[in-house]
PDB file of C-alpha atoms in Angstrom:
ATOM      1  CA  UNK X   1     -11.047  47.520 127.696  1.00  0.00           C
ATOM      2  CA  UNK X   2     -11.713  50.577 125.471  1.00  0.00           C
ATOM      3  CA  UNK X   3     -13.946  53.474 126.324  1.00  0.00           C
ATOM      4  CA  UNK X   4     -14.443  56.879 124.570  1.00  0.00           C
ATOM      5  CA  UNK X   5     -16.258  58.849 126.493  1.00  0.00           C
ATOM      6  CA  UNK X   6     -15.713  59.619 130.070  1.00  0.00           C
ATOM      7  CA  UNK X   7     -18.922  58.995 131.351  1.00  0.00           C
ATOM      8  CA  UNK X   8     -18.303  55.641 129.749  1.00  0.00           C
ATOM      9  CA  UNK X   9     -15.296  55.158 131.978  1.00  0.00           C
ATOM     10  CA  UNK X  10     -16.782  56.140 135.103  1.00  0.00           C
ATOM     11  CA  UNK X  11     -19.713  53.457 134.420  1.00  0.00           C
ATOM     12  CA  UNK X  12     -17.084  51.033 133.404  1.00  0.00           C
ATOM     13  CA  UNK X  13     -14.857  51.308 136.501  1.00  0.00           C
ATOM     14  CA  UNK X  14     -18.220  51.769 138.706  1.00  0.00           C
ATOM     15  CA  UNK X  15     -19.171  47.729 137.041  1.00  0.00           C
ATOM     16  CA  UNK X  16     -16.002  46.910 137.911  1.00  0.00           C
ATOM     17  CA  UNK X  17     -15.692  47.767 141.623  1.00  0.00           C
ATOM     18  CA  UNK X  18     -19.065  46.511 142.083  1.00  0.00           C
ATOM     19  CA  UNK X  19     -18.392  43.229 141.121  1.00  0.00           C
ATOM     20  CA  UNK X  20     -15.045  43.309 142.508  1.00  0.00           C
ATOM     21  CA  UNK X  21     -13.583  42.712 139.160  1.00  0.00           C
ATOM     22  CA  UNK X  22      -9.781  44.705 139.152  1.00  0.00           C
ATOM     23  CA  UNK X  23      -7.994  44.093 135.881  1.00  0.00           C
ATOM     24  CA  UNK X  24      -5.102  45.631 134.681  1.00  0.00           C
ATOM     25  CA  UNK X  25      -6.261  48.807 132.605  1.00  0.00           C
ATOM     26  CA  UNK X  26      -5.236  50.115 129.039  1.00  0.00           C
ATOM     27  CA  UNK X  27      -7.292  53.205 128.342  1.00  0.00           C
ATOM     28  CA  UNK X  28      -7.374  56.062 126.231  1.00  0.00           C
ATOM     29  CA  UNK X  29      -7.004  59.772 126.378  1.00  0.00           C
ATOM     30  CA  UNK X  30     -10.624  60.497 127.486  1.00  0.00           C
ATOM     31  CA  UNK X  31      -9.658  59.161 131.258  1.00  0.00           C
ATOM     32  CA  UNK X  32      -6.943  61.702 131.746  1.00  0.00           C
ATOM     33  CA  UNK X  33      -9.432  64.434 130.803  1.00  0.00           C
ATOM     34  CA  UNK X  34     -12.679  63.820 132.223  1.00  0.00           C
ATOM     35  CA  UNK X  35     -13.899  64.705 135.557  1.00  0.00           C
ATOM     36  CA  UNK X  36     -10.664  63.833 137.604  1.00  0.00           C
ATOM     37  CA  UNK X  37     -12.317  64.069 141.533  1.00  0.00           C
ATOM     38  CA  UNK X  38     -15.299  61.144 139.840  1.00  0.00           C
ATOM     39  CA  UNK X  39     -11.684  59.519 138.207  1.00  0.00           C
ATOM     40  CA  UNK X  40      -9.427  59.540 140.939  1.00  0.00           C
ATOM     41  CA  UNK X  41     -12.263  57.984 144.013  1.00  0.00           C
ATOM     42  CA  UNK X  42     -13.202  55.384 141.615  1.00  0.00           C
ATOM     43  CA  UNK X  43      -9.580  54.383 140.730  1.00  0.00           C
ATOM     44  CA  UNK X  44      -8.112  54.837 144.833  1.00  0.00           C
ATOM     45  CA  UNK X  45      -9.643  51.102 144.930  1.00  0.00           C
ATOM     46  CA  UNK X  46      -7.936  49.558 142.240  1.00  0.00           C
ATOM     47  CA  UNK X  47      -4.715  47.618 143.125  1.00  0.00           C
ATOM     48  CA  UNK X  48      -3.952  46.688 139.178  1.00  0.00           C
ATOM     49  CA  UNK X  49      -2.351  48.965 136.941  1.00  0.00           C
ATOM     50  CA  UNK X  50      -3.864  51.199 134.795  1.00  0.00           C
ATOM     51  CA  UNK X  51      -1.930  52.559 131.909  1.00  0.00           C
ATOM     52  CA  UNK X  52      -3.271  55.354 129.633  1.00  0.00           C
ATOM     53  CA  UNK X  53      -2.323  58.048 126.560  1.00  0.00           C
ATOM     54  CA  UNK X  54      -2.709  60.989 127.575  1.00  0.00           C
ATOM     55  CA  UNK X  55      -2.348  64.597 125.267  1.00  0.00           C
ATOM     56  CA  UNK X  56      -0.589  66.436 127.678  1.00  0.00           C
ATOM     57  CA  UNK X  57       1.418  65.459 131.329  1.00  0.00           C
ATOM     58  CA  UNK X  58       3.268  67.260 133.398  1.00  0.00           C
ATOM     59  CA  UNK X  59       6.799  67.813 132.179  1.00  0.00           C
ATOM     60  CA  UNK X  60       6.181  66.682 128.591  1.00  0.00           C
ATOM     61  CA  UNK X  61       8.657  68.112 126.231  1.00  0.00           C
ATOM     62  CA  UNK X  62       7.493  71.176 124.349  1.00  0.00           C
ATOM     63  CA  UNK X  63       4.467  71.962 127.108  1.00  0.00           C
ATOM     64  CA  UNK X  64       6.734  74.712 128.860  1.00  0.00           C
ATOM     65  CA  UNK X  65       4.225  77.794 127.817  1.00  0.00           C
ATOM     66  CA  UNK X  66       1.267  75.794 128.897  1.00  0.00           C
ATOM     67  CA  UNK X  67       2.059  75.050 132.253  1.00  0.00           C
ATOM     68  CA  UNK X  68       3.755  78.414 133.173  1.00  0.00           C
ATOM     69  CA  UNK X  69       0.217  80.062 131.732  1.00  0.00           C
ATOM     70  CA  UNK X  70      -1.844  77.616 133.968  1.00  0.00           C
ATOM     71  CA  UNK X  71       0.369  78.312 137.090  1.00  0.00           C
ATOM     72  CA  UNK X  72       0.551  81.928 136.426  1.00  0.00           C
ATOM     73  CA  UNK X  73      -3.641  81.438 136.510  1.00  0.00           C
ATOM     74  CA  UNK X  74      -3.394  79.870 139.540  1.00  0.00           C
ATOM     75  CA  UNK X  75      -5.487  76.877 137.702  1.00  0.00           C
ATOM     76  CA  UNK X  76      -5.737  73.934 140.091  1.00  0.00           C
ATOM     77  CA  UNK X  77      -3.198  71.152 138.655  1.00  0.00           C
ATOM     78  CA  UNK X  78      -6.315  68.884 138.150  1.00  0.00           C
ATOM     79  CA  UNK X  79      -8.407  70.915 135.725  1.00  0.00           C
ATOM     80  CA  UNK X  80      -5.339  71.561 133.853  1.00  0.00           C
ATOM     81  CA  UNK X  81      -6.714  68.109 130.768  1.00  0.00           C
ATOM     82  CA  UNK X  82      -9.276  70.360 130.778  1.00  0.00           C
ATOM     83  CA  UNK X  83      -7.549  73.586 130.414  1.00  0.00           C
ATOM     84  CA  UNK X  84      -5.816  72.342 127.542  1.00  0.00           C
ATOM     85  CA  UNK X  85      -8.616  72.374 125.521  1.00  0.00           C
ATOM     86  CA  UNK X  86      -9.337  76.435 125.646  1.00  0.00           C
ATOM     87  CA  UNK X  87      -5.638  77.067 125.661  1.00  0.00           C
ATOM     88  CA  UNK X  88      -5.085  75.341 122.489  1.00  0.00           C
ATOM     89  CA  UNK X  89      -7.900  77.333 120.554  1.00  0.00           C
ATOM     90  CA  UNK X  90      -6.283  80.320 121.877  1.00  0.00           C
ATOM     91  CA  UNK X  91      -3.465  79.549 120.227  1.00  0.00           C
ATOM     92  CA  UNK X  92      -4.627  78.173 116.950  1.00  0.00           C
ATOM     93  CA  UNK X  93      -7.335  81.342 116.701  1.00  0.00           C
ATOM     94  CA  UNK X  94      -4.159  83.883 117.886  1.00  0.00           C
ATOM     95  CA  UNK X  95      -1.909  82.317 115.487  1.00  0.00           C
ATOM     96  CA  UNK X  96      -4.274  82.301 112.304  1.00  0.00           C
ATOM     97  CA  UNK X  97      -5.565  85.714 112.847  1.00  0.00           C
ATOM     98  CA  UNK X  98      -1.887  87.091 112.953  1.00  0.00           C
ATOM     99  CA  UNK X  99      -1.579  85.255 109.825  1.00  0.00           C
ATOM    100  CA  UNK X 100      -4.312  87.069 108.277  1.00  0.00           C
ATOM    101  CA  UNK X 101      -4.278  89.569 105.105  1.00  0.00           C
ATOM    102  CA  UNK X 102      -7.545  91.318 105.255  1.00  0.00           C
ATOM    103  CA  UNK X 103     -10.654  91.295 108.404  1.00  0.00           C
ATOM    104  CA  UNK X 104     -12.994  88.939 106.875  1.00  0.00           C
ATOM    105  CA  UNK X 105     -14.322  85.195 108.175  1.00  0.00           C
ATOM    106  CA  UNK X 106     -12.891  84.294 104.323  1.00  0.00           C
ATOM    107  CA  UNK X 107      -9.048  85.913 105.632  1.00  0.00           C
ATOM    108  CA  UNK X 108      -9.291  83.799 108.929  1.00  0.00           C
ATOM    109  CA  UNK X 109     -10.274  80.842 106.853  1.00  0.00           C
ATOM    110  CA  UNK X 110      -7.431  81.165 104.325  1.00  0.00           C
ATOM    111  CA  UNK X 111      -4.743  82.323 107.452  1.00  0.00           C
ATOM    112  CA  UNK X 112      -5.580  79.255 109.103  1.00  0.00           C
ATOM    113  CA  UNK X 113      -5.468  76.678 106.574  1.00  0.00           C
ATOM    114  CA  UNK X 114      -2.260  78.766 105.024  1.00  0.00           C
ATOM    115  CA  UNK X 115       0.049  76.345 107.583  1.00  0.00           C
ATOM    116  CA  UNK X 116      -2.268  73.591 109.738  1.00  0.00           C
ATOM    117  CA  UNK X 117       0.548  73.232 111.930  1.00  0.00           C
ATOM    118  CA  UNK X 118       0.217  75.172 115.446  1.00  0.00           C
ATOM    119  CA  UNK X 119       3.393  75.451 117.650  1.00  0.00           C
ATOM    120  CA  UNK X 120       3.065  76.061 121.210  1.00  0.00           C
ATOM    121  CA  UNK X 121      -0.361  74.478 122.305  1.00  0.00           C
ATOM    122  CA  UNK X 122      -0.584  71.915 125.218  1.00  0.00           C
ATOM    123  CA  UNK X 123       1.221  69.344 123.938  1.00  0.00           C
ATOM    124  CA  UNK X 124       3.468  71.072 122.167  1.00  0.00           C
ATOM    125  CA  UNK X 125       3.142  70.975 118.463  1.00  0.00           C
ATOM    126  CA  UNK X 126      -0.546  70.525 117.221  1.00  0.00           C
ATOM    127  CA  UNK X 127      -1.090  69.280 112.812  1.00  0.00           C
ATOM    128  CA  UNK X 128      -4.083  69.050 111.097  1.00  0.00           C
ATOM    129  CA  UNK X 129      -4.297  67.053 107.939  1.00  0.00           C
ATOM    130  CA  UNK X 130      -5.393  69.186 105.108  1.00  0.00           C
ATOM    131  CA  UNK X 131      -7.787  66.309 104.373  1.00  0.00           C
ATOM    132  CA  UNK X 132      -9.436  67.435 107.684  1.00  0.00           C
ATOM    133  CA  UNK X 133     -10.771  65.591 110.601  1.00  0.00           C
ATOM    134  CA  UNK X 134      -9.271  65.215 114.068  1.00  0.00           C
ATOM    135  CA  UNK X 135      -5.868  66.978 114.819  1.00  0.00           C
ATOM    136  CA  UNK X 136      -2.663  65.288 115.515  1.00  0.00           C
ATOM    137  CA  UNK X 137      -0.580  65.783 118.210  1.00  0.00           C
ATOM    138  CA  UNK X 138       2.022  64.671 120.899  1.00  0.00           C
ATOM    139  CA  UNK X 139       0.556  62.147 123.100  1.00  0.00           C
ATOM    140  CA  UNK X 140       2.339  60.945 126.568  1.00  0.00           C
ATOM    141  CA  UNK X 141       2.181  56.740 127.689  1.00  0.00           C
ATOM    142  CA  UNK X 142       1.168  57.409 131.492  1.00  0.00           C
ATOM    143  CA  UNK X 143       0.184  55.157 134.762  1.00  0.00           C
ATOM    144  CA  UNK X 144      -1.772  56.282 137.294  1.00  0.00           C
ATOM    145  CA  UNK X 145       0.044  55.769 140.706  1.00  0.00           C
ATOM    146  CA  UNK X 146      -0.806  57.490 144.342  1.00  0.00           C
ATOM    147  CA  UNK X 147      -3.893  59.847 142.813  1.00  0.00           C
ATOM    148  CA  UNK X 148      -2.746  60.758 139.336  1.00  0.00           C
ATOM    149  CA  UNK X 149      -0.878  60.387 135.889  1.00  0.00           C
ATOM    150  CA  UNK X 150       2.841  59.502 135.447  1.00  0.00           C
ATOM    151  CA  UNK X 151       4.458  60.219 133.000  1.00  0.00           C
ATOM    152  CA  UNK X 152       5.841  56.247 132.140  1.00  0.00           C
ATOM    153  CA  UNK X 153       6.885  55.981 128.595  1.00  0.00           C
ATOM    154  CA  UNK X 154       7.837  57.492 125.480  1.00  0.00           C
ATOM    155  CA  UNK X 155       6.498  60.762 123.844  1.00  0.00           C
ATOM    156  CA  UNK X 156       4.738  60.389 120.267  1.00  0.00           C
ATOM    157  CA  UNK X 157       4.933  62.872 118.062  1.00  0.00           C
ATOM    158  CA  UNK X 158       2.914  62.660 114.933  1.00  0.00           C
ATOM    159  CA  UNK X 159       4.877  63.369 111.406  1.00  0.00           C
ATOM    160  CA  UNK X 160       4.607  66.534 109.475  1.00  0.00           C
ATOM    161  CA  UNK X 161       1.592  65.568 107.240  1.00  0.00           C
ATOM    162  CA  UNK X 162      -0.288  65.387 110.189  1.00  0.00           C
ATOM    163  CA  UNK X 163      -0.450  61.303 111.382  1.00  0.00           C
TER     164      UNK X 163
END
């Protein structure tokens, strides 16, 4: 079963309970980010196990800064997929503008494509391909037992050109 979106999972697991259906789950990263209250009352019904990737869990190597930042905020553990998100383009913007030579949009362009690797975001380490499209970075195999994600498998970090 494979759905992108998270509305997508919320309609799949809503089919599912409805018709009483409970398979074991494989999923991706969108259902450890979307709406986790919708995620986790949808998903308290479900006996099989449902096994997902997810961009950052708790106590993944290299998240250290995140999660102290996001305590220090006081941001309630559940948001903190979401958090991710805003904390990683603080660091990407922070990092390229102390990169830059100059105060122009074309100095931020050149700082940030000077290195497309950012150290310290969410998940660690965060690489763009300089062939562009979506970034690469570590990604956590997780289960989701008594209301929320386990960490349950090996860390993958992509390689240095970005995969």
């Amino acid at each position: 079963i494979l759905t992108v979106r998270p509305r997508e999972s919320v309609a799949l697991l809503e089919q599912l309970t409805t018709s009483g259906i409970d398979p074991p789950i494989v999923a991706v990263n969108t259902w450890t980010g979307g709406d986790p209250l919708l995620l986790r009352r949808l998903l308290a019904r479900r006996k099989s196990p449902l096994h997902s990737l997810a961009v950052w869990a708790p106590g993944m190597t290299g998240t250290g800064e995140f999660e102290r930042t996001v305590r220090a905020l006081n941001v309630d553990p559940r948001r903190w997929g979401r958090a991710a998100h805003g904390f990683d383009a603080g660091v990407i913007v922070g990092t390229s503008i102390r990169r830059m030579s100059g105060n122009s949009s074309q100095a931020f362009f050149s700082a940030f494509h000077e290195n497309l690797q950012f150290v310290g975001c969410s998940s660690g380490v965060l690489r763009y391909s300089a062939g562009g499209g979506q970034a690469a970075r570590s990604a956590q195999y997780v289960q989701y037992i008594d209301g929320k994600w386990v960490a349950s498998g090996e860390v993958h970090r992509p390689l240095p050109d970005g995969k």
